[in-house]
C-alpha cells in the first residue's frame, strides 16, 4: 500500500499530518530572527603592536613579518592582511567561516606568544583581540546643539547617552564618531623651560609622582574602624598650575604654570564632525549578530524617545541614517511579491483546471510546504531574511508543481469515466515515481548551493536549504493531502463551467496541433535537425552573451551583486598627504556646500561632514560627507543619479580627490575594484601600479583610481649622532621621548572630574612646533653632568618623503589599485581589463595578482558557482540514473537545461541586468526546473512502452499527454517569477536579476523541451527499458515456476 492510498483510506490522518506541519511551522517562524541577510561575519583576529620611534619600514621588517610568518600556518586561515605605519603594526588574520572565533583567537595568542622574545625590546607587548568583521550599524544617531560645542556634546553623550543606548537588548556597541573628549592639556613653553632648567622628563616625573591616590591603612579602636586614604590627586586647572616640577638654579621652586599653559580642553583637536548648522556627533548603533535587527532598531528608537523627554532644550537627538528602513521596505516588498505570486499562480491553475474546487487543492500545498520549511530553518539556526523570503517566493511556483501533476493525472482519469476514489488511488500511483524523481532532482540542485565558499556560500546556504526543504515537504503533501482532497472534492465527478470548457477547447486545439507537429518532427532525419538547431542556438547564446564573440555589444556584464539604492550617499574627500587639519576642513566645507544642493532639490534630508576615515579616524588628510536620502517614493532622483551629478560638480575642486559613491549591499562599503599587486619590493610594485593607473585612467568605466602606496608623506628624519650623544651623556631614549612629547602628544597620567576619569596630555605650544627651526630650542638633560643639552647638538634633521603606510597581503608586500565604476560598466569586465594592463606593464617585475573586497568575492563566487553548476548537473544526472535505472534517460531529460540557460541569458539582456550571484543562482535553479518537464515525458513514455505500445507512438503519446501538466507547472513557475522580474523599490535590483533568469529560462525551456526531449528520446532511447522492467520480468519468471508460462525471450540489455 502506497502512502497515497493510505491517505485516501484514512483522510483524517492525512489532514492531521498537514495541520501538524502547518502549526509547528508557524511556531518555528515566530521564533526565527529577522535580518537583512544571513549572518556572514567572517571570524577575524587582530594583532596590534606599538613600537615608539620606529618608522613604517622598521615596523614592517622587525615586527609585521615576524608575526605574519607565525600566524599564517594556523588552521582555517583565509587571508592575512597587515598594515605597517609609523610606530604601529596591525595584522588582521581572517579565518574561514567554519572556524570558531574563540578557538581561533586562542591559537593566534599562542603563536604571538612564541614570537614575543624575537620582537624589539622597546616594542610594547602585542595586543590580540577578536574583530567583528561583518557587523554593520543598523542606526546612525546624530547629536547636535545650537549652543554647545563638540567638547560639551561628547561629555554629555558619554555620561548620559552611550550607556543607555548600549543597554538596549540586542545592541552590541555604540560608538561616537567625531568625539572630542575632555583632557587636561598642558602646553609646554620650551623657552620658559630652558630658562628655568626644566626638561620634559622633569615634568613627566612630577605629574606621575604627585598626582596619585593611595590607600594608607586603617585606624582601629574597640568601637569604630576608619580606612585611611592619601588623596594627593589633582582635579582642577589651578591645582595643576601649582604643581612643583623642579627647582631653578637658585633653589627657586618652579611650578607647572610658569613653564606651561594649563587648560581643560579637547584631548584630540584634529578631528570632529558637523552639520550645516553646527557641531554634531554621529553615533553608530551596531546590533548583535544573533539579534533581530528590526526589533533592535525599534527598541533603540523607543529608548531615544524616552531620552528626549529629559534632554536640555538646546540639544537635538535624532536618527540620522536608519538602515532598518531599507531592510523593512525590502522585506515588505518581498512579502508583497509573495502574496502576488501566490495569487498569480492560483489564477494560472484555475484557468487550466476551470473549477475553484480543483484550484483549492494545490493552493493548500503552498502554506503547508512554506511553513514546514521554517522547521528545518529553525533547527539549523537560520533566520528570516531577504534571501530566505526570496526563496519562499520562488518556492511557491515549485511547491504547487507536484500537487498540479498529481491533481491533473487524477482529473484526467476521472474524465475518462474512472470512479473518483479509484482514480485518486491509481492516478497517484501512476504519477508517484515522477513526483519523487522531480523532488529528488530539485533537492539535488539546491543543496550544492549550500557548499559554496566564502560569503556567497554562507549567504545562499539558507536560500538553497529553505527551497530544498519546501520542495521536499511539497512532495509529501502532494502524495498525501492532494489525493485525499481530490477523492473528496470530486466524489460526484467534475462539473466545469463556461471558462473551463473554453480553456479545454483552446487547449484541445493546441494539443492536436502539437501532436501533428511532433509527429512531423520525429519522422525521418528531422530529429537530428531539431537537435542540431537547438545546439546551435544554445552555443550561439553562450558565445554572444557570455564570451562576447563575435560582437562585444551583447555581452552581459558580470558583477558580484547589482548596485542597490540603499537610501544614502557618501563622499570621500582625500587631501594630499601631509595636509593639515584646517586644510582638510576647508575642502570638506566646499564639498558639503555642493552636497547641500541635494537637500534643496528634495533628495537628501541633511548633510554631515567629518574628518578621518572608517579605517583611520586619526587621519587629518581624509574626510567624509554623508547624505541620508529621503524615502524612495519621496525624492525625484535615485542614488546613482545623485552620485553622477556629484561627480560632475566636484570634479573641478582643486587640491583634493573627491569620490562620491552610494554604498552597496553585499559588495560592502569599499570600492568595488580592488586589484592587489604583490611583489618583492614596494618600489618595484608601486612603479608597475603607477603605470597601470596611467593606462587605466583612460578607460571610460573606471573612476577615482588610486593606490594605497604613495611616497608623498613629508617627513623630517631625525638622525641621532650616537658618538656625540654618548660624549655629552645623553641617551637615545631621552632624545626620542623629548621629541615625542613636545611635537606629538603624550598621555602621562589621569585625573578625575565629575566622577569620570580623563587624560593628562603633554605637548608643546602650537606656535613652537610649526617649523623645523623649532627643534633647535628643545633640551634634554645630560645624565653625566646634569646640565641641559640642546637637541640640535646631537641630532641631524633631513626632510624626506615616505609612504605613510606599508601593506602586505598574505605575507607578500603589496600595493592595491582601487577604483569605482561609472554607470553602465560592470566589475567583471573592469577586472579583466586591469589584469590585461598589468600583464602589459609589468615588464621584468615578478608580479602576482590577488583581489580583495568585492573583487575577491566576485572571483571566488564565479569559479565557485561554475563548479557548483557542474556538480549540480553531475548529481542530478546520477540521481536520475539511479531512479530510471539507465544512463541514457538522464541525458534525454537534461537536454532541456541548455535551452533554459539560453532563455535566462536572453532575459538578463532584455532587462539590462548582469551576470551576478543572484542570476547565477537562478541558473542553477533552472537545472531542476528544466529537468522536471523531461522527467514527466520520459517516465510516461516508459510506462506506455511497458504496456506494449510501439516506441514512436509511445514517445508521441507521452509528450502529448503530459503537455497539460508540463504547461501548467511551467506557467506556474514562470508566473511566480513575474513579480520578481518587474520588482520596484528597495532591493529591486537583486530581485529583478533572479526573476528575469527564472522567468525566461523556464519559458524557453518548456517551448524547446516539448520538441527537443522527444526528439532526443526517439534517437537514443529506443533500446532502453523502464526502471520497473526487470522487476516485472522477475515476477513473471517466478510466476512461470508456479505453473504459469515463462516469457518467450529474455529482455534486451538496459542502458
mmCIF file of C-alpha atoms in Angstrom, residues 159-423:
data_model
loop_
_atom_site.group_PDB
_atom_site.id
_atom_site.type_symbol
_atom_site.label_atom_id
_atom_site.label_comp_id
_atom_site.label_asym_id
_atom_site.label_seq_id
_atom_site.Cartn_x
_atom_site.Cartn_y
_atom_site.Cartn_z
ATOM 1 C CA UNK A 159 27.720 60.488 30.584
ATOM 2 C CA UNK A 160 24.058 60.113 29.689
ATOM 3 C CA UNK A 161 23.511 58.534 26.258
ATOM 4 C CA UNK A 162 26.053 55.864 25.290
ATOM 5 C CA UNK A 163 25.356 53.553 28.220
ATOM 6 C CA UNK A 164 21.582 53.894 27.905
ATOM 7 C CA UNK A 165 21.616 53.011 24.215
ATOM 8 C CA UNK A 166 24.162 50.251 24.806
ATOM 9 C CA UNK A 167 21.875 48.676 27.419
ATOM 10 C CA UNK A 168 19.042 48.204 24.901
ATOM 11 C CA UNK A 169 18.574 44.440 24.346
ATOM 12 C CA UNK A 170 20.280 43.273 21.162
ATOM 13 C CA UNK A 171 22.734 46.189 20.910
ATOM 14 C CA UNK A 172 26.372 45.132 20.615
ATOM 15 C CA UNK A 173 28.059 48.534 20.686
ATOM 16 C CA UNK A 174 27.509 52.286 20.485
ATOM 17 C CA UNK A 175 30.439 54.331 19.236
ATOM 18 C CA UNK A 176 30.910 58.106 18.995
ATOM 19 C CA UNK A 177 32.286 59.416 15.716
ATOM 20 C CA UNK A 178 33.712 62.908 15.857
ATOM 21 C CA UNK A 179 34.173 62.753 19.636
ATOM 22 C CA UNK A 180 36.202 65.407 21.408
ATOM 23 C CA UNK A 181 36.840 64.197 24.935
ATOM 24 C CA UNK A 182 37.900 66.418 27.819
ATOM 25 C CA UNK A 183 41.556 66.308 28.858
ATOM 26 C CA UNK A 184 43.889 68.413 30.928
ATOM 27 C CA UNK A 185 46.065 69.846 28.172
ATOM 28 C CA UNK A 186 49.476 71.054 29.291
ATOM 29 C CA UNK A 187 51.030 73.218 26.561
ATOM 30 C CA UNK A 188 54.758 73.329 27.244
ATOM 31 C CA UNK A 189 56.765 76.521 26.669
ATOM 32 C CA UNK A 190 60.254 75.419 25.693
ATOM 33 C CA UNK A 191 61.724 78.895 26.270
ATOM 34 C CA UNK A 192 60.409 79.111 29.830
ATOM 35 C CA UNK A 193 61.555 75.533 30.457
ATOM 36 C CA UNK A 194 65.082 76.286 29.220
ATOM 37 C CA UNK A 195 65.301 79.474 31.285
ATOM 38 C CA UNK A 196 64.417 77.576 34.477
ATOM 39 C CA UNK A 197 66.417 74.442 33.675
ATOM 40 C CA UNK A 198 63.362 72.193 33.381
ATOM 41 C CA UNK A 199 63.121 69.267 30.914
ATOM 42 C CA UNK A 200 60.226 67.263 29.597
ATOM 43 C CA UNK A 201 61.282 64.336 31.762
ATOM 44 C CA UNK A 202 61.151 66.520 34.901
ATOM 45 C CA UNK A 203 57.540 67.462 34.186
ATOM 46 C CA UNK A 204 56.504 63.884 33.409
ATOM 47 C CA UNK A 205 58.061 62.582 36.630
ATOM 48 C CA UNK A 206 56.393 65.308 38.704
ATOM 49 C CA UNK A 207 52.965 64.601 37.258
ATOM 50 C CA UNK A 208 53.260 60.861 37.827
ATOM 51 C CA UNK A 209 54.610 61.105 41.376
ATOM 52 C CA UNK A 210 52.446 63.951 42.680
ATOM 53 C CA UNK A 211 49.093 63.112 41.085
ATOM 54 C CA UNK A 212 48.279 59.875 42.935
ATOM 55 C CA UNK A 213 45.680 58.431 45.261
ATOM 56 C CA UNK A 214 46.831 55.591 47.544
ATOM 57 C CA UNK A 215 45.356 53.620 50.454
ATOM 58 C CA UNK A 216 47.099 54.419 53.774
ATOM 59 C CA UNK A 217 45.852 51.649 56.021
ATOM 60 C CA UNK A 218 43.231 51.948 58.743
ATOM 61 C CA UNK A 219 42.750 53.108 62.334
ATOM 62 C CA UNK A 220 41.105 50.583 64.650
ATOM 63 C CA UNK A 221 39.591 51.036 68.095
ATOM 64 C CA UNK A 222 37.284 48.964 70.228
ATOM 65 C CA UNK A 223 34.253 50.845 68.987
ATOM 66 C CA UNK A 224 34.996 52.005 65.424
ATOM 67 C CA UNK A 225 37.301 51.483 62.438
ATOM 68 C CA UNK A 226 38.434 54.085 59.892
ATOM 69 C CA UNK A 227 40.016 53.492 56.478
ATOM 70 C CA UNK A 228 42.750 55.983 55.620
ATOM 71 C CA UNK A 229 43.214 57.236 52.065
ATOM 72 C CA UNK A 230 46.029 59.504 50.914
ATOM 73 C CA UNK A 231 44.461 61.857 48.390
ATOM 74 C CA UNK A 232 47.069 63.858 46.508
ATOM 75 C CA UNK A 233 45.356 63.726 43.151
ATOM 76 C CA UNK A 234 44.646 66.940 41.273
ATOM 77 C CA UNK A 235 41.244 67.818 39.818
ATOM 78 C CA UNK A 236 41.350 71.407 38.563
ATOM 79 C CA UNK A 237 43.406 73.645 36.314
ATOM 80 C CA UNK A 238 44.614 75.638 39.336
ATOM 81 C CA UNK A 239 45.892 72.553 41.143
ATOM 82 C CA UNK A 240 47.852 71.508 38.071
ATOM 83 C CA UNK A 241 49.286 75.019 37.644
ATOM 84 C CA UNK A 242 50.574 74.982 41.240
ATOM 85 C CA UNK A 243 52.316 71.633 40.854
ATOM 86 C CA UNK A 244 56.062 71.902 41.653
ATOM 87 C CA UNK A 245 58.019 70.430 38.767
ATOM 88 C CA UNK A 246 61.579 71.284 39.847
ATOM 89 C CA UNK A 247 63.965 73.869 41.269
ATOM 90 C CA UNK A 248 65.702 76.673 39.482
ATOM 91 C CA UNK A 249 69.421 77.239 39.618
ATOM 92 C CA UNK A 250 68.973 79.498 42.656
ATOM 93 C CA UNK A 251 66.783 76.962 44.502
ATOM 94 C CA UNK A 252 63.539 78.643 43.467
ATOM 95 C CA UNK A 253 60.546 76.254 43.253
ATOM 96 C CA UNK A 254 59.361 76.054 39.660
ATOM 97 C CA UNK A 255 55.652 75.437 39.232
ATOM 98 C CA UNK A 256 53.984 73.952 36.181
ATOM 99 C CA UNK A 257 52.076 77.143 35.428
ATOM 100 C CA UNK A 258 55.360 79.003 34.931
ATOM 101 C CA UNK A 259 56.616 76.719 32.129
ATOM 102 C CA UNK A 260 53.328 75.669 30.524
ATOM 103 C CA UNK A 261 49.799 76.777 29.790
ATOM 104 C CA UNK A 262 47.329 74.510 31.616
ATOM 105 C CA UNK A 263 43.880 74.256 30.055
ATOM 106 C CA UNK A 264 40.858 71.960 30.259
ATOM 107 C CA UNK A 265 40.338 71.286 26.545
ATOM 108 C CA UNK A 266 39.829 68.558 23.953
ATOM 109 C CA UNK A 267 42.214 65.618 24.005
ATOM 110 C CA UNK A 268 42.034 65.347 20.216
ATOM 111 C CA UNK A 269 41.775 68.656 18.409
ATOM 112 C CA UNK A 270 42.436 67.231 14.956
ATOM 113 C CA UNK A 271 39.030 65.736 14.218
ATOM 114 C CA UNK A 272 35.306 66.191 14.531
ATOM 115 C CA UNK A 273 32.037 66.202 12.655
ATOM 116 C CA UNK A 274 29.429 68.854 11.883
ATOM 117 C CA UNK A 275 26.204 69.545 10.018
ATOM 118 C CA UNK A 276 25.299 72.672 8.109
ATOM 119 C CA UNK A 277 24.040 74.200 11.376
ATOM 120 C CA UNK A 278 26.971 73.460 13.676
ATOM 121 C CA UNK A 279 28.977 70.727 15.510
ATOM 122 C CA UNK A 280 27.447 67.285 15.769
ATOM 123 C CA UNK A 281 28.296 63.762 16.873
ATOM 124 C CA UNK A 282 27.482 60.690 14.807
ATOM 125 C CA UNK A 283 26.789 57.588 16.903
ATOM 126 C CA UNK A 284 26.607 54.234 15.029
ATOM 127 C CA UNK A 285 24.488 51.612 16.824
ATOM 128 C CA UNK A 286 25.610 48.086 15.937
ATOM 129 C CA UNK A 287 23.351 45.110 16.767
ATOM 130 C CA UNK A 288 24.470 41.679 17.922
ATOM 131 C CA UNK A 289 24.890 39.208 15.073
ATOM 132 C CA UNK A 290 22.152 36.992 16.559
ATOM 133 C CA UNK A 291 19.677 39.814 17.201
ATOM 134 C CA UNK A 292 16.532 40.688 15.285
ATOM 135 C CA UNK A 293 17.723 43.830 13.502
ATOM 136 C CA UNK A 294 14.267 45.360 13.127
ATOM 137 C CA UNK A 295 13.425 44.793 16.786
ATOM 138 C CA UNK A 296 16.739 46.325 17.840
ATOM 139 C CA UNK A 297 16.110 49.411 15.691
ATOM 140 C CA UNK A 298 12.595 49.834 17.109
ATOM 141 C CA UNK A 299 13.834 49.353 20.683
ATOM 142 C CA UNK A 300 16.598 51.950 20.215
ATOM 143 C CA UNK A 301 14.081 54.445 18.789
ATOM 144 C CA UNK A 302 11.783 53.879 21.780
ATOM 145 C CA UNK A 303 14.682 54.459 24.145
ATOM 146 C CA UNK A 304 15.609 57.621 22.255
ATOM 147 C CA UNK A 305 12.052 58.896 22.666
ATOM 148 C CA UNK A 306 12.363 58.411 26.439
ATOM 149 C CA UNK A 307 15.786 60.112 26.441
ATOM 150 C CA UNK A 308 14.431 63.123 24.542
ATOM 151 C CA UNK A 309 11.935 63.795 27.329
ATOM 152 C CA UNK A 310 14.790 64.728 29.661
ATOM 153 C CA UNK A 311 17.163 66.410 27.196
ATOM 154 C CA UNK A 312 18.167 70.062 27.569
ATOM 155 C CA UNK A 313 16.315 72.331 25.169
ATOM 156 C CA UNK A 314 19.383 73.144 23.076
ATOM 157 C CA UNK A 315 20.250 69.502 22.284
ATOM 158 C CA UNK A 316 18.802 67.640 19.313
ATOM 159 C CA UNK A 317 18.913 63.823 19.385
ATOM 160 C CA UNK A 318 17.675 62.165 16.180
ATOM 161 C CA UNK A 319 18.121 59.172 13.910
ATOM 162 C CA UNK A 320 20.274 60.310 11.015
ATOM 163 C CA UNK A 321 20.670 57.129 8.951
ATOM 164 C CA UNK A 322 18.247 54.264 9.512
ATOM 165 C CA UNK A 323 19.350 51.108 7.740
ATOM 166 C CA UNK A 324 16.330 49.293 9.133
ATOM 167 C CA UNK A 325 14.171 51.351 6.756
ATOM 168 C CA UNK A 326 15.812 49.682 3.756
ATOM 169 C CA UNK A 327 15.587 46.259 5.395
ATOM 170 C CA UNK A 328 11.959 46.750 6.381
ATOM 171 C CA UNK A 329 10.987 48.165 2.976
ATOM 172 C CA UNK A 330 12.865 45.430 1.140
ATOM 173 C CA UNK A 331 11.147 42.729 3.190
ATOM 174 C CA UNK A 332 7.774 44.438 2.784
ATOM 175 C CA UNK A 333 8.274 44.401 -0.973
ATOM 176 C CA UNK A 334 9.250 40.729 -0.893
ATOM 177 C CA UNK A 335 6.191 39.921 1.238
ATOM 178 C CA UNK A 336 4.017 41.766 -1.288
ATOM 179 C CA UNK A 337 5.663 39.776 -4.061
ATOM 180 C CA UNK A 338 4.997 36.621 -2.047
ATOM 181 C CA UNK A 339 1.291 37.401 -1.968
ATOM 182 C CA UNK A 340 1.194 38.495 -5.612
ATOM 183 C CA UNK A 341 2.976 35.316 -6.642
ATOM 184 C CA UNK A 342 0.507 33.143 -4.780
ATOM 185 C CA UNK A 343 -2.446 34.875 -6.434
ATOM 186 C CA UNK A 344 -0.935 34.698 -9.928
ATOM 187 C CA UNK A 345 -0.087 31.005 -9.540
ATOM 188 C CA UNK A 346 -3.607 30.179 -8.366
ATOM 189 C CA UNK A 347 -5.102 32.139 -11.288
ATOM 190 C CA UNK A 348 -2.960 30.097 -13.707
ATOM 191 C CA UNK A 349 -4.122 26.873 -12.074
ATOM 192 C CA UNK A 350 -7.751 27.985 -12.199
ATOM 193 C CA UNK A 351 -7.513 28.810 -15.899
ATOM 194 C CA UNK A 352 -6.236 25.318 -16.644
ATOM 195 C CA UNK A 353 -8.469 23.311 -14.293
ATOM 196 C CA UNK A 354 -11.523 25.528 -14.578
ATOM 197 C CA UNK A 355 -13.008 24.944 -11.108
ATOM 198 C CA UNK A 356 -12.482 26.609 -7.755
ATOM 199 C CA UNK A 357 -12.504 23.235 -6.005
ATOM 200 C CA UNK A 358 -9.635 21.989 -8.153
ATOM 201 C CA UNK A 359 -7.720 25.208 -7.518
ATOM 202 C CA UNK A 360 -8.057 24.843 -3.743
ATOM 203 C CA UNK A 361 -6.150 21.552 -3.764
ATOM 204 C CA UNK A 362 -2.739 22.883 -4.921
ATOM 205 C CA UNK A 363 -3.468 26.111 -3.014
ATOM 206 C CA UNK A 364 -3.406 24.110 0.217
ATOM 207 C CA UNK A 365 0.099 22.951 -0.636
ATOM 208 C CA UNK A 366 1.567 26.463 -0.515
ATOM 209 C CA UNK A 367 1.158 27.376 3.181
ATOM 210 C CA UNK A 368 1.881 23.851 4.421
ATOM 211 C CA UNK A 369 5.114 23.479 2.425
ATOM 212 C CA UNK A 370 6.410 27.021 3.038
ATOM 213 C CA UNK A 371 5.700 26.925 6.778
ATOM 214 C CA UNK A 372 7.071 23.393 7.140
ATOM 215 C CA UNK A 373 10.355 24.606 5.648
ATOM 216 C CA UNK A 374 10.731 27.002 8.603
ATOM 217 C CA UNK A 375 11.015 23.951 10.886
ATOM 218 C CA UNK A 376 14.228 22.998 9.112
ATOM 219 C CA UNK A 377 15.397 26.624 9.148
ATOM 220 C CA UNK A 378 14.853 26.889 12.907
ATOM 221 C CA UNK A 379 16.676 23.600 13.520
ATOM 222 C CA UNK A 380 19.695 24.853 11.564
ATOM 223 C CA UNK A 381 19.751 28.282 13.238
ATOM 224 C CA UNK A 382 18.734 30.208 10.118
ATOM 225 C CA UNK A 383 16.846 33.498 10.003
ATOM 226 C CA UNK A 384 14.066 35.200 8.102
ATOM 227 C CA UNK A 385 15.935 37.467 5.715
ATOM 228 C CA UNK A 386 15.758 38.820 2.196
ATOM 229 C CA UNK A 387 17.212 35.657 0.691
ATOM 230 C CA UNK A 388 15.014 33.163 2.539
ATOM 231 C CA UNK A 389 11.952 35.255 1.653
ATOM 232 C CA UNK A 390 13.167 35.329 -1.937
ATOM 233 C CA UNK A 391 13.435 31.558 -1.730
ATOM 234 C CA UNK A 392 9.848 31.389 -0.468
ATOM 235 C CA UNK A 393 8.672 33.447 -3.467
ATOM 236 C CA UNK A 394 10.385 31.101 -5.910
ATOM 237 C CA UNK A 395 9.276 28.067 -3.931
ATOM 238 C CA UNK A 396 5.590 28.922 -4.487
ATOM 239 C CA UNK A 397 5.882 28.093 -8.165
ATOM 240 C CA UNK A 398 7.772 24.902 -7.333
ATOM 241 C CA UNK A 399 5.761 23.501 -4.430
ATOM 242 C CA UNK A 400 2.494 23.589 -6.381
ATOM 243 C CA UNK A 401 4.073 21.648 -9.251
ATOM 244 C CA UNK A 402 3.850 18.265 -7.555
ATOM 245 C CA UNK A 403 0.273 18.890 -6.484
ATOM 246 C CA UNK A 404 -0.615 20.037 -10.016
ATOM 247 C CA UNK A 405 0.902 16.927 -11.585
ATOM 248 C CA UNK A 406 -0.904 14.582 -9.192
ATOM 249 C CA UNK A 407 -4.169 16.517 -9.453
ATOM 250 C CA UNK A 408 -4.054 16.711 -13.258
ATOM 251 C CA UNK A 409 -3.431 12.988 -13.589
ATOM 252 C CA UNK A 410 -6.303 12.132 -11.263
ATOM 253 C CA UNK A 411 -8.637 14.563 -13.042
ATOM 254 C CA UNK A 412 -7.653 13.069 -16.396
ATOM 255 C CA UNK A 413 -8.635 9.599 -15.191
ATOM 256 C CA UNK A 414 -11.898 10.890 -13.775
ATOM 257 C CA UNK A 415 -12.669 12.454 -17.162
ATOM 258 C CA UNK A 416 -12.057 9.004 -18.647
ATOM 259 C CA UNK A 417 -15.037 7.816 -16.517
ATOM 260 C CA UNK A 418 -12.965 6.111 -13.802
ATOM 261 C CA UNK A 419 -14.624 6.292 -10.351
ATOM 262 C CA UNK A 420 -13.140 9.228 -8.390
ATOM 263 C CA UNK A 421 -11.921 7.059 -5.499
ATOM 264 C CA UNK A 422 -10.138 4.610 -7.781
ATOM 265 C CA UNK A 423 -8.915 7.457 -9.991
#
